[in-house]
Amino acid sequence: MSAAVPPAVDPAVAEEMAREAAAWCALHGLVVGDRADPRSATVPGVGLVHAPFALLPAHLPESFWRQACELAPIFNELVDRVSLDGKFLQDSLSKTRQVDDFTSRLLEIHRKMMEINKEENIRLGLHRSDYMLDSETSSLLQIELNTISASFSGLGPLVSELHRTLINQHGHLLSLEPKRVPGNAASSKFAEALARAWAEFNVDSAIVLMIVQLEERNMKTLSQVEAEGQVLPDGSLLVDGKKVAVVYYRAGYTPNDYPSEAEWSARLLIEQSSAVKCPSISYHLVGTKKIQQELAKPNVLERFLENKEDIAKLRKCFAGLWSLDDEGIIKTAIEKPELFVLKPQREGGGNNIYGLDLRETLTRLQKEGGNALAAYILMQRIFPKASHSYLVRGGICHEGLAISELGIYGAYLRNKDKVVINDQSGYLMRTKVSSSDEGGVAAGFAVLDSLYLTDK
């Protein structure tokens, strides 16, 4: 991300700052479960370590920050509009479903909702749009749009606070000003959106249900919902005897979250109910890579949005995106694999294919024939400028060249024709060593970061 070069830090000062920062993390809850401790996921409060973090914030010209923030409410509205066009979603993903069982199962639930003309009066989206600053074109380009389980809204604001604290203490050595680290209200904004959705549901005794992955302890898994849940004739979702107002998915975005038919039954059960889903099955499908690529085609945005200025702003941030029914682009990608990324329909980091692996995969898929290529899209590779950074993981400070990725959160809530919320809702910065292709923090590729806004 960095277009301006952060100040050099004396290694001894960096080590001292890293120790201070790790202590601050423990005191302020900037912590995650420790995979090395077998009790971490089973005993609350046991086995916690500081979340991996960058010692100092990544530099970004303020003009790009403002551009990214302006895009958030436009993308929120776009997701809602596209989600209402069931035929567009089904048609766009028709080839993908033939070769990708996970997408096929999601589409099947969506088709069943279309058949019964299921209406979602209250629609809640908590999204995150990810960008990188391309050094070749000096353009802010979108990497992807996440419509399910947009992660780190809880920890991101703490990193901004940590960086302001460190700059307050050491700013005289670094020539940095704490006021240039923008405020980050992601956790409170997302909590407010969930609370407002609960209020719109308007049943005081109803609950907000969080769907989590197996090793987590804070709410229900999909299999527990299948065992304990039912939909009443009036559409109410009951889980463990309690009426559910809002279902928030922190799971359900990867095939690993559906190890048996029970999980798929639970997803269908929730979708059939009158509970507010975050996301609904249609919002989930809008976030697929294939839909991202379809929306980037000429004249497709005009199908969903009327405002020409908004459409132009979206187009400006679109990177090159291609479906693999274009033989010319496949040939180019095989010849110059370093200029592309091959993306499957998967979330969660660690899934994209680069370089020689990309060439081999495309060559193999071409030989296989059929619809095998439909499981992927090709994307222009973005080349951000690397800058010198200190990355802290497990109490150890690593020095090296790093690149960053900016995620802008968006919250959208609509009840019938009334738009209750449509806001930019904070941000997430992730920084990784420049030699790493992947960017997931939980997957072990990146660290959490914040922003330092510069004039240019």
Coordinates of C-alpha atoms in Angstrom, one line a residue, residues 4-440:
A4 CA 5.3 7.3 0.9
V5 CA 8.3 5.8 2.7
P6 CA 7.9 5.3 6.5
P7 CA 10.8 6.6 8.6
A8 CA 13.7 4.4 9.4
V9 CA 13.8 3.0 12.9
D10 CA 16.9 2.1 14.9
P11 CA 16.7 -1.7 15.5
A12 CA 17.3 -1.3 19.2
V13 CA 14.4 1.2 19.4
A14 CA 12.3 -1.1 17.3
E15 CA 12.9 -4.0 19.8
E16 CA 12.0 -1.8 22.8
M17 CA 8.8 -0.6 21.0
A18 CA 7.9 -4.2 20.2
R19 CA 8.1 -5.2 23.9
E20 CA 6.0 -2.2 24.8
A21 CA 3.5 -3.0 22.1
A22 CA 3.1 -6.7 23.1
A23 CA 2.4 -5.6 26.7
W24 CA -0.2 -3.1 25.4
C25 CA -1.9 -5.9 23.4
A26 CA -2.2 -8.0 26.5
L27 CA -3.7 -5.1 28.5
H28 CA -6.1 -4.0 25.8
G29 CA -7.4 -7.2 24.3
L30 CA -5.5 -7.2 21.1
V31 CA -5.1 -11.0 21.4
V32 CA -6.0 -14.2 19.6
G33 CA -6.1 -17.9 20.6
D34 CA -2.7 -19.6 20.7
R35 CA -2.7 -22.6 18.3
A36 CA 0.2 -24.1 20.3
D37 CA -1.9 -24.4 23.4
P38 CA -4.2 -27.4 23.2
R39 CA -6.6 -25.8 25.7
S40 CA -6.9 -22.5 23.8
A41 CA -10.1 -23.2 22.0
T42 CA -11.8 -25.2 24.9
V43 CA -11.1 -23.3 28.1
P44 CA -12.2 -19.6 28.0
G45 CA -9.3 -17.2 28.9
V46 CA -6.6 -19.8 28.5
G47 CA -4.0 -19.9 25.7
L48 CA -4.0 -16.3 24.3
V49 CA -1.2 -14.5 22.5
H50 CA -1.0 -11.0 21.0
A51 CA -2.4 -10.8 17.5
P52 CA 0.4 -10.4 14.9
F53 CA 0.9 -6.7 14.2
A54 CA 3.0 -4.2 12.3
L55 CA 5.1 -2.0 14.6
L56 CA 4.2 1.2 12.8
P57 CA 1.3 2.1 10.5
A58 CA 1.5 1.8 6.7
H59 CA 1.7 5.1 4.8
L60 CA -1.0 6.1 2.3
P61 CA -1.8 9.4 0.5
E62 CA -5.0 10.8 2.0
S63 CA -6.6 11.1 -1.5
F64 CA -6.6 7.3 -1.9
W65 CA -8.1 6.9 1.6
R66 CA -10.9 9.3 0.7
Q67 CA -11.5 7.4 -2.6
A68 CA -11.8 4.1 -0.8
C69 CA -14.2 5.5 1.9
E70 CA -16.4 7.0 -0.8
L71 CA -16.8 3.6 -2.5
A72 CA -18.2 1.8 0.5
P73 CA -21.8 3.0 0.4
I74 CA -21.9 2.5 -3.4
F75 CA -20.7 -1.1 -3.0
N76 CA -23.3 -1.6 -0.2
E77 CA -26.1 -0.5 -2.5
L78 CA -24.7 -2.5 -5.4
V79 CA -24.7 -5.7 -3.3
D80 CA -28.3 -5.2 -2.3
R81 CA -29.4 -4.4 -5.9
V82 CA -27.6 -7.5 -7.4
S83 CA -28.9 -9.7 -4.7
L84 CA -32.5 -9.0 -5.8
D85 CA -31.8 -10.3 -9.3
G86 CA -32.0 -14.0 -8.8
K87 CA -31.8 -14.8 -12.5
F88 CA -28.6 -12.9 -12.9
L89 CA -27.0 -14.8 -10.0
Q90 CA -28.2 -18.2 -11.2
D91 CA -27.2 -17.5 -14.8
S92 CA -23.8 -16.0 -14.0
L93 CA -22.8 -19.0 -11.8
S94 CA -24.4 -21.7 -13.9
K95 CA -21.1 -23.0 -15.3
T96 CA -19.3 -22.7 -12.0
R97 CA -21.9 -24.9 -10.3
Q98 CA -21.2 -27.8 -12.7
V99 CA -17.6 -28.0 -11.4
D100 CA -17.7 -26.6 -7.9
D101 CA -19.9 -28.6 -5.5
F102 CA -19.8 -25.9 -2.8
T103 CA -21.1 -23.2 -5.1
S104 CA -23.7 -25.6 -6.4
R105 CA -25.0 -26.3 -2.9
L106 CA -25.3 -22.6 -2.2
L107 CA -27.1 -22.0 -5.5
E108 CA -29.5 -24.9 -4.7
I109 CA -30.6 -23.1 -1.5
H110 CA -30.9 -19.9 -3.4
R111 CA -33.0 -21.6 -6.1
K112 CA -35.4 -23.0 -3.4
M113 CA -35.9 -19.5 -2.0
M114 CA -36.6 -18.2 -5.5
E115 CA -39.2 -20.9 -6.0
I116 CA -41.2 -19.9 -2.9
N117 CA -40.7 -16.2 -3.7
K118 CA -39.0 -15.7 -0.3
E119 CA -38.8 -12.1 0.6
E120 CA -36.3 -10.6 3.0
N121 CA -38.0 -7.5 4.3
I122 CA -35.1 -6.6 6.6
R123 CA -31.7 -6.9 4.8
L124 CA -28.4 -6.6 6.7
G125 CA -25.0 -6.5 5.0
L126 CA -21.7 -6.2 6.8
H127 CA -19.1 -6.1 4.0
R128 CA -15.5 -5.4 3.4
S129 CA -14.0 -4.3 0.1
D130 CA -10.2 -4.9 -0.2
Y131 CA -7.8 -2.7 -2.2
M132 CA -4.2 -2.4 -3.1
L133 CA -2.4 0.6 -4.5
D134 CA -0.9 -0.4 -7.8
S135 CA 2.6 1.2 -8.3
E136 CA 2.6 0.7 -12.1
T137 CA -0.6 2.9 -12.6
S138 CA -0.8 4.7 -9.3
S139 CA -4.4 3.5 -9.0
L140 CA -6.3 2.1 -6.1
L141 CA -7.6 -1.3 -7.4
Q142 CA -10.1 -3.6 -5.8
I143 CA -8.9 -7.1 -5.0
E144 CA -12.3 -8.6 -3.8
L145 CA -15.5 -7.8 -2.0
N146 CA -16.4 -9.9 1.1
T147 CA -20.1 -10.2 1.9
I148 CA -19.8 -13.0 4.5
S149 CA -17.8 -13.1 7.7
A150 CA -15.8 -9.9 7.0
S151 CA -13.1 -10.5 9.6
F152 CA -11.1 -8.4 12.1
S153 CA -13.7 -5.6 12.7
G154 CA -13.0 -6.2 16.4
L155 CA -9.2 -6.1 16.3
G156 CA -8.6 -3.6 13.6
P157 CA -9.6 -0.5 15.7
L158 CA -7.3 -1.7 18.5
V159 CA -4.3 -1.6 16.1
S160 CA -5.1 2.0 15.2
E161 CA -5.1 2.8 19.0
L162 CA -1.9 0.9 19.5
H163 CA -0.1 2.9 16.8
R164 CA -1.4 6.2 18.1
T165 CA 0.0 5.2 21.5
L166 CA 3.4 4.3 20.2
I167 CA 3.6 7.5 18.1
N168 CA 2.6 9.5 21.2
Q169 CA 5.5 7.9 23.1
H170 CA 8.1 7.8 20.3
G171 CA 7.0 10.3 17.7
H172 CA 9.9 12.6 18.4
L173 CA 12.2 9.9 17.2
L174 CA 10.1 9.0 14.2
S175 CA 8.9 12.4 13.0
L176 CA 5.3 11.0 13.0
E177 CA 2.0 12.7 14.3
P178 CA -0.6 10.6 16.0
K179 CA -3.5 12.6 14.5
R180 CA -2.5 11.2 11.0
V181 CA -3.7 7.8 12.1
P182 CA -7.4 7.9 11.2
G183 CA -10.0 6.9 13.7
N184 CA -11.3 3.4 13.2
A185 CA -14.8 2.6 14.6
A186 CA -15.3 -0.8 12.9
S187 CA -16.2 -2.7 16.0
S188 CA -18.8 -0.2 17.3
K189 CA -20.2 0.4 13.8
F190 CA -20.8 -3.3 13.2
A191 CA -22.2 -3.8 16.7
E192 CA -24.6 -0.8 16.0
A193 CA -25.7 -2.3 12.7
L194 CA -26.5 -5.7 14.4
A195 CA -28.4 -3.8 17.2
R196 CA -30.3 -1.7 14.7
A197 CA -31.3 -4.9 12.7
W198 CA -32.5 -6.4 16.0
A199 CA -34.5 -3.3 16.7
E200 CA -36.1 -3.4 13.2
F201 CA -37.1 -7.0 13.8
N202 CA -39.0 -5.5 16.8
V203 CA -39.4 -8.5 19.2
D204 CA -37.9 -7.6 22.5
S205 CA -37.3 -11.2 23.7
A206 CA -35.6 -12.3 20.4
I207 CA -31.8 -12.9 20.3
V208 CA -28.9 -12.3 18.0
L209 CA -27.3 -15.7 17.0
M210 CA -23.7 -15.9 15.9
I211 CA -22.8 -18.9 13.8
V212 CA -19.2 -20.0 14.4
Q213 CA -16.7 -22.6 13.3
L214 CA -16.2 -25.8 15.3
E215 CA -13.2 -24.9 17.4
E216 CA -14.7 -21.6 18.6
R217 CA -16.7 -21.4 21.8
N218 CA -18.8 -18.2 21.8
M219 CA -22.1 -19.1 20.0
K220 CA -23.6 -21.9 17.9
T221 CA -22.2 -24.1 15.2
L222 CA -24.3 -25.0 12.1
S223 CA -24.7 -28.6 13.4
Q224 CA -26.0 -27.3 16.7
V225 CA -28.6 -25.2 14.9
E226 CA -29.6 -28.3 12.9
A227 CA -30.1 -30.2 16.2
E228 CA -31.8 -27.5 18.2
G229 CA -33.5 -25.3 15.6
Q230 CA -36.9 -25.2 14.0
V231 CA -39.0 -22.8 11.9
L232 CA -42.5 -22.2 13.1
P233 CA -45.5 -21.9 10.7
D234 CA -45.3 -18.1 11.0
G235 CA -41.6 -18.2 9.8
S236 CA -40.0 -17.6 13.3
L237 CA -36.7 -19.3 13.8
L238 CA -36.3 -20.9 17.2
V239 CA -33.0 -22.2 18.4
D240 CA -32.8 -23.9 21.8
G241 CA -36.3 -22.6 22.4
K242 CA -35.4 -18.9 21.8
K243 CA -36.7 -16.8 19.0
V244 CA -33.9 -15.5 16.7
A245 CA -34.0 -11.9 15.4
V246 CA -30.6 -11.8 13.6
V247 CA -28.2 -14.5 12.4
Y248 CA -24.6 -13.4 11.9
Y249 CA -22.4 -15.8 10.1
R250 CA -18.8 -16.1 11.3
A251 CA -18.7 -19.5 9.5
G252 CA -20.3 -21.0 6.4
Y253 CA -18.0 -19.4 3.8
T254 CA -15.8 -22.5 3.2
P255 CA -16.6 -26.1 2.3
N256 CA -14.8 -27.1 5.6
D257 CA -17.7 -25.5 7.5
Y258 CA -20.1 -28.2 6.1
P259 CA -18.6 -31.5 7.0
S260 CA -22.0 -33.3 6.9
E261 CA -25.5 -32.9 5.6
A262 CA -26.5 -31.5 9.0
E263 CA -24.8 -28.2 8.3
W264 CA -26.5 -27.8 4.9
S265 CA -29.8 -28.5 6.5
A266 CA -29.2 -25.8 9.1
R267 CA -28.3 -23.3 6.4
L268 CA -31.5 -24.1 4.5
L269 CA -33.5 -23.9 7.8
I270 CA -32.1 -20.5 8.6
E271 CA -32.8 -19.2 5.1
Q272 CA -36.4 -20.4 5.2
S273 CA -37.0 -18.4 8.4
S274 CA -38.0 -14.8 8.9
A275 CA -34.9 -14.1 10.9
V276 CA -32.5 -11.4 9.5
K277 CA -29.6 -13.1 7.9
C278 CA -26.1 -11.5 7.7
P279 CA -25.6 -12.5 5.0
S280 CA -28.7 -13.9 3.2
I281 CA -27.9 -16.6 0.6
S282 CA -28.2 -14.0 -2.1
Y283 CA -25.8 -11.5 -0.4
H284 CA -23.4 -14.5 0.0
L285 CA -23.5 -15.3 -3.7
V286 CA -22.9 -11.6 -4.7
G287 CA -19.6 -11.9 -3.0
T288 CA -18.3 -14.8 -5.2
K289 CA -15.3 -14.1 -7.5
K290 CA -17.4 -15.0 -10.5
I291 CA -20.0 -12.3 -9.8
Q292 CA -17.1 -9.8 -9.2
Q293 CA -15.8 -10.6 -12.7
E294 CA -19.3 -10.4 -14.3
L295 CA -19.9 -7.0 -12.7
A296 CA -16.7 -5.7 -14.3
K297 CA -18.0 -6.4 -17.8
P298 CA -19.1 -3.5 -20.0
N299 CA -22.6 -2.3 -19.3
V300 CA -23.4 -4.7 -16.5
L301 CA -23.2 -2.1 -13.6
E302 CA -25.8 -0.1 -15.5
R303 CA -28.2 -3.0 -15.0
F304 CA -28.2 -2.3 -11.2
L305 CA -27.3 1.3 -10.7
E306 CA -28.6 4.6 -12.2
N307 CA -26.1 7.1 -10.9
K308 CA -23.4 7.6 -13.6
E309 CA -20.9 9.2 -11.2
D310 CA -21.2 6.2 -8.9
I311 CA -20.7 3.8 -11.8
A312 CA -17.6 5.7 -12.9
K313 CA -16.2 5.5 -9.3
L314 CA -16.7 1.8 -9.2
R315 CA -15.2 1.2 -12.7
K316 CA -12.1 3.3 -11.7
C317 CA -11.2 0.8 -9.0
F318 CA -11.9 -2.4 -11.0
A319 CA -8.8 -4.4 -11.8
G320 CA -8.6 -6.5 -15.0
L321 CA -11.0 -9.5 -14.5
W322 CA -11.6 -12.3 -17.0
S323 CA -13.6 -15.5 -17.2
L324 CA -11.8 -18.6 -18.6
D325 CA -14.0 -19.0 -21.6
D326 CA -11.7 -16.5 -23.3
E327 CA -8.9 -18.6 -25.0
G328 CA -6.9 -15.5 -25.8
I329 CA -6.5 -14.5 -22.1
I330 CA -5.6 -18.0 -21.1
K331 CA -2.9 -18.0 -23.8
T332 CA -1.5 -14.7 -22.5
A333 CA -1.6 -15.9 -18.9
I334 CA 0.3 -19.1 -19.7
E335 CA 2.9 -17.0 -21.5
K336 CA 3.2 -14.3 -18.8
P337 CA 1.9 -15.9 -15.6
E338 CA 3.6 -13.3 -13.4
L339 CA 1.0 -10.7 -14.6
F340 CA -2.0 -12.6 -13.3
V341 CA -3.7 -14.3 -10.3
L342 CA -5.9 -17.4 -10.7
K343 CA -8.7 -17.3 -8.2
P344 CA -11.1 -20.1 -7.3
Q345 CA -14.6 -19.5 -5.7
R346 CA -13.2 -19.6 -2.1
E347 CA -12.9 -17.3 0.8
G348 CA -10.4 -17.2 3.8
G349 CA -6.9 -16.9 2.3
G350 CA -4.5 -19.4 0.9
N351 CA -6.5 -20.3 -2.2
N352 CA -5.1 -18.2 -5.0
I353 CA -2.6 -19.5 -7.6
Y354 CA 0.4 -17.5 -8.9
G355 CA 3.4 -17.8 -11.2
L356 CA 4.5 -21.2 -12.4
D357 CA 1.7 -22.9 -10.5
L358 CA -0.7 -20.7 -12.4
R359 CA 0.8 -21.8 -15.7
E360 CA 0.7 -25.5 -14.7
T361 CA -2.9 -25.2 -13.5
L362 CA -4.2 -23.5 -16.6
T363 CA -2.4 -26.0 -18.9
R364 CA -3.8 -28.9 -16.9
L365 CA -7.3 -27.5 -16.9
Q366 CA -7.2 -26.9 -20.6
K367 CA -6.2 -30.5 -21.2
E368 CA -9.0 -31.8 -19.0
G369 CA -11.5 -29.9 -21.1
G370 CA -15.2 -29.7 -20.2
N371 CA -16.2 -27.0 -17.7
A372 CA -13.1 -27.4 -15.4
L373 CA -12.0 -23.8 -16.1
A374 CA -15.4 -22.4 -14.9
A375 CA -14.4 -22.9 -11.3
Y376 CA -11.9 -20.0 -11.6
I377 CA -11.5 -16.5 -12.8
L378 CA -8.3 -14.7 -13.9
M379 CA -7.4 -11.4 -12.4
Q380 CA -4.8 -8.8 -13.2
R381 CA -1.9 -9.0 -10.7
I382 CA -1.5 -5.8 -8.7
F383 CA 2.0 -4.6 -7.9
P384 CA 2.1 -2.4 -4.7
K385 CA 5.3 -0.6 -3.8
A386 CA 7.2 -2.4 -1.0
S387 CA 8.5 -0.4 2.0
H388 CA 10.6 -1.2 5.0
S389 CA 8.6 -2.5 8.0
Y390 CA 8.9 -4.3 11.3
L391 CA 6.3 -7.1 11.7
V392 CA 5.8 -8.6 15.2
R393 CA 4.5 -12.2 15.6
G394 CA 4.8 -14.3 18.7
G395 CA 6.8 -11.6 20.5
I396 CA 9.5 -11.6 17.8
C397 CA 10.2 -8.6 15.7
H398 CA 10.9 -9.3 12.0
E399 CA 12.5 -6.7 9.8
G400 CA 11.9 -6.6 6.0
L401 CA 10.3 -5.2 2.9
A402 CA 6.5 -5.4 3.1
I403 CA 3.4 -4.5 1.2
S404 CA -0.1 -3.7 2.5
E405 CA -3.8 -4.2 1.7
L406 CA -6.6 -1.9 2.7
G407 CA -10.0 -3.2 3.6
I408 CA -12.9 -0.8 4.0
Y409 CA -15.9 -2.0 6.0
G410 CA -19.4 -1.1 5.0
A411 CA -22.7 -1.6 6.9
Y412 CA -26.1 -1.6 5.1
L413 CA -29.5 -2.1 6.6
R414 CA -32.8 -1.8 4.8
N415 CA -36.3 -2.5 6.0
K416 CA -38.6 -2.8 3.0
D417 CA -38.1 0.5 1.2
K418 CA -36.5 2.4 4.1
V419 CA -32.7 2.5 4.1
V420 CA -31.8 2.6 7.8
I421 CA -28.0 2.4 7.5
N422 CA -25.6 2.8 4.5
D423 CA -22.2 3.8 5.8
Q424 CA -18.5 3.3 5.5
S425 CA -17.8 1.6 8.9
G426 CA -14.1 1.6 9.6
Y427 CA -11.1 -0.2 8.0
L428 CA -8.7 -3.0 8.2
M429 CA -5.0 -2.9 7.2
R430 CA -3.0 -6.0 6.6
T431 CA 0.7 -6.0 5.9
K432 CA 2.9 -8.9 4.7
V433 CA 6.4 -9.5 3.6
S434 CA 6.6 -8.6 -0.1
S435 CA 7.7 -12.1 -1.0
S436 CA 4.4 -13.6 0.2
D437 CA 1.6 -13.9 -2.3
E438 CA -1.2 -14.5 0.2
G439 CA -2.6 -12.0 2.6
G440 CA -4.7 -13.8 5.3

